[in-house]
Amino acid sequence: YLPLGWALFQLLLVASFSQAKEPVCIRRGDTENPQLSRDGDIILGGMFSFHSSWNDRKDTYMQKPLPLQCTSLNFREFQVAQAMLFAIEEINNSTDLLPGVSLGYKMYDTCGSIAQSIKVALALMNGNQIIFTAPEAPCTKPAQVQAIMGETSSSPCMAIATVIGPFYIPMMSHFATCACLSDKTKYPSFLRTIPSDYYQSRALVYLVKYFGWTWVGAIRTNDDYGNKGMATFTETAQQLGICLEYSVSFFRTDPYEKIQKIIDIIKASTSKVIVGFLSHFDMDVLLHEFSLNNLTGYQWIGSESWIFDSQTAEMDIHHILDGAIGLSIPKSHVSGLKEFMLNVKLLNSSNDLFTEFWEALFNCKFKELKSTAENPRECTGHEDLIGVKNSFTDMSLMPIFNNVYKGVYAVAHALHNILNCNKTCEKNVQLDPLMRILKIYFKTKEGDEVYFDENGDPAAKYEIINWQPRKNGIVEFVTVGLYDASLPPGKQLTLQNNSLIWARNSKQVPVSVCSEKCPPGTRKVLQKGRPVCCYDCIRCAEGEISNITDSVTCLRCPPEFWSNERRDTCIKKEAVFLSYEEIMGALLTAASLFGTCMTTGVALIFFKYRKTPIVRANNSELSFLLLFSLTFCFLCSLTFIGQPSEWSCMLRHVAFGITFVLCISCILGKTMVVLMAFRATRPGSNVQKWFGPTQQRLCVTSFTLIQVIICIIWLTVSPPFPFKNFKEFKDKITLECALGTSVGYWAVLGYIGLLSVLCFIFAFLARKLPDNFNEAKFITFSMLIFCAVWITFIPAYVSSPGKFSVAVEIFAILASSFGLLICIFFPKCYIILLKPERNTKKNMMGKGASRSPS
């Protein structure tokens, strides 16, 4: 084994000596050569998807993977590359911008692959040269390019920006819109000349909200552009009360089963509006399948990626997308760019990519390949685009080309500042890192302002375009509005509704809601287990209203108001009180006046026959005072009728209390007179001396004065006051008199009741005293009626609502007054008017006549 070991040792020494003699730095991996390149003092990188797809392969990891096989040539990306070449050509020919400095470029094909994009980015940074260095020197060098233009999509840009970010090599995208790329902590060197999807997603929500669509479907590209853009859309939509019935993702490489599932979801849905946050590649694939399934009649809302793509419009032969509306980059024009693109020359026939492009552009084959039926003619390399119509000659994507143009000029202006250019530039200035680009501001030759915010984003402005089909079958992209995120909220979106055309070529705005709007007078109640846009409309309860459409709550009316029949406005409640105009008030008023007239009539009769025995018997003075008080008893009931006021509330209870006490005091005096009169006839009795007319007047005055004192205390401490009762009736206000303090009211009633009981007792004791006309019998009966009325009054008063309690009190006053008047005075009037022969002193004393059969 020793000779073998010695041989290995010698081999290592030789290898070490050789490495020390010729040290090199070689980039690992396969060499990546640019598809298009040109030398210059400063090199700009370009990364474009000249092919939009690639052949899928399955690596076994048993051998080195083969290079990516790109497919599906993409004329659109060639146009973008041409825009970059045009800008570089202009700058190199300019004497004002970077004088004496030439810009070169290296452009690579990424095939739409993220892995390929990263590989290309590393190639742009490192280059492919073998560098000889000293043994102790590290394998580091400045970047090969000073800025990278591209990529078109967001996902590749995120991957590339993550790789080149630590080296602060600017990456300028013309069409990557994902809002996530504004995060400078993750992507410090990323910039773009197209607004962030943060603004686009919100603008799409405002557009949906503007037309009253609250129930929509959504389809998104299954990448960072679609997923993150739709996430922002969904979040904003929820804030504005818009619901997504479904939200499905799709990528152009998905199997057919996935597409069929999406079609089934759309057919089963009830929403008529679909938001398509899709790349134009994915939209083209879906459009083909939608056409096969006749998926027409839906209103499409499109993102800027496909909404103004003429190639997508040409594919829509079944009018799936007619009437689509969406956001696009504002229209722009770059003078000379169209002529530059249409003057394309075969730069290098040995370049496989350009050869493929040329053959596809002119539908020919170079002589190395045999012509076929599909390619009937041979390419010469001198073809021109005169009369050729295809996606390459279509200039509808000029806004995107303008973004590329502005991006190249932004890099050039930053270089101009760094190199301290005036008439000449300092070429020995360190260019790395090139981040002054964030601070530039300039105007293009067309007058467009170019600047970036702190996140590397431009100002967010979009045109709103509408797909309007014409008679010749061509779809015209008509600008119908504008969205400017720099304006205040509420003024950002402007639309011209009269020029819009909708799905199925309709002039009527489509309706897409889960539930119809709830009209005023109702409120929304969510349907269980469904989104917030699905609800039932429930009528507001009594006393509540909603005066706006789609109200989530009903507002309770103020206490003095009530809801109308439609429950959409509050109307003033009807004030309810016992009035003279209503039947019950009129009848009670008539009864009161009738009682007053009857009392007055009795008083007149008594006055006319005041000298007759029946009138003079039992103190005629008390009789007249009793009639006087009964008159006021009837009249005081009128104070209870009509709208309560501060004075009427105090007057009604005080007048009632005092007049009734005066009335009962008079009756009590008359009863005591009868009782004492017969006591006085006994031998040795001097009762008559102690209960004469003076004492009777004093008794009545004392009893009445006590009630007056009670009333004064009541009015002083807590008087009755007008009160609006909102609880008695829901839709009416009961105007009534609050008692102030119930103690005062019941004290007044209690005192009346006490006197009535005393009067009843005395009358009861005197009922059997011998006399032809014993007034005590009638007083007993009248007091029996009086007490029965007021005992019945208490429960009736307490249980009666509103004005009916007032009517009960008036009825009690009138009933008891009529009872006293009829029972006490009508028998006397009967004798005075109809039986005058009995109106004699002899008959009144009961002498002789008392024994007659009559």
Short mmCIF file of N, CA, C and O in Angstrom, two decimals, residues 49-54 70-74 77 109 111-113 252 280-281:
data_model
loop_
_atom_site.label_atom_id
_atom_site.label_comp_id
_atom_site.label_asym_id
_atom_site.label_seq_id
_atom_site.Cartn_x
_atom_site.Cartn_y
_atom_site.Cartn_z
N SER A 49 -40.14 36.91 -20.70
CA SER A 49 -40.64 35.57 -21.03
C SER A 49 -40.93 35.51 -22.52
O SER A 49 -42.08 35.58 -22.95
N PHE A 50 -39.84 35.38 -23.34
CA PHE A 50 -40.04 35.27 -24.78
C PHE A 50 -40.86 34.03 -25.12
O PHE A 50 -41.49 33.98 -26.17
N HIS A 51 -40.78 33.04 -24.25
CA HIS A 51 -41.68 31.88 -24.33
C HIS A 51 -42.53 31.90 -23.06
O HIS A 51 -42.04 32.20 -21.97
N SER A 52 -43.80 31.56 -23.21
CA SER A 52 -44.71 31.66 -22.07
C SER A 52 -44.85 30.36 -21.31
O SER A 52 -45.49 30.33 -20.26
N SER A 53 -44.27 29.27 -21.80
CA SER A 53 -44.41 27.99 -21.10
C SER A 53 -43.20 27.12 -21.41
O SER A 53 -42.28 27.53 -22.13
N TRP A 54 -43.22 25.93 -20.87
CA TRP A 54 -42.11 24.99 -21.06
C TRP A 54 -42.65 23.57 -20.98
O TRP A 54 -43.71 23.32 -20.43
N CYS A 70 -38.23 25.47 -23.68
CA CYS A 70 -39.28 26.50 -23.67
C CYS A 70 -40.19 26.33 -24.88
O CYS A 70 -39.76 25.95 -25.97
N THR A 71 -41.48 26.63 -24.67
CA THR A 71 -42.47 26.52 -25.73
C THR A 71 -43.36 27.76 -25.74
O THR A 71 -43.28 28.61 -24.84
N SER A 72 -44.22 27.85 -26.73
CA SER A 72 -45.23 28.91 -26.85
C SER A 72 -44.58 30.29 -26.93
O SER A 72 -44.47 31.03 -25.95
N LEU A 73 -44.13 30.61 -28.13
CA LEU A 73 -43.51 31.91 -28.36
C LEU A 73 -44.49 33.03 -28.02
O LEU A 73 -45.66 32.97 -28.36
N ASN A 74 -43.98 34.07 -27.36
CA ASN A 74 -44.84 35.15 -26.84
C ASN A 74 -44.43 36.46 -27.49
O ASN A 74 -43.45 37.09 -27.11
N GLU A 77 -43.91 39.71 -25.26
CA GLU A 77 -42.64 39.97 -24.58
C GLU A 77 -41.58 40.47 -25.56
O GLU A 77 -40.69 41.23 -25.17
N ASP A 109 -34.18 34.97 -21.84
CA ASP A 109 -35.52 34.37 -21.88
C ASP A 109 -35.73 33.54 -20.62
O ASP A 109 -34.96 32.61 -20.35
N CYS A 111 -38.78 32.07 -19.93
CA CYS A 111 -39.81 31.07 -20.25
C CYS A 111 -40.97 31.06 -19.26
O CYS A 111 -41.72 30.08 -19.19
N GLY A 112 -41.11 32.11 -18.46
CA GLY A 112 -42.18 32.14 -17.46
C GLY A 112 -41.91 31.25 -16.28
O GLY A 112 -42.79 31.03 -15.43
N SER A 113 -40.69 30.73 -16.14
CA SER A 113 -40.32 29.81 -15.06
C SER A 113 -39.58 30.58 -13.97
O SER A 113 -38.64 31.34 -14.25
N ARG A 252 -52.51 28.13 -15.57
CA ARG A 252 -52.64 27.63 -16.94
C ARG A 252 -52.17 26.20 -17.14
O ARG A 252 -52.54 25.54 -18.12
N HIS A 280 -53.07 37.41 -18.34
CA HIS A 280 -53.66 37.22 -19.66
C HIS A 280 -53.43 35.80 -20.18
O HIS A 280 -54.24 35.27 -20.94
N PHE A 281 -52.36 35.14 -19.73
CA PHE A 281 -52.12 33.76 -20.13
C PHE A 281 -53.24 32.85 -19.61
O PHE A 281 -53.81 32.04 -20.34
#
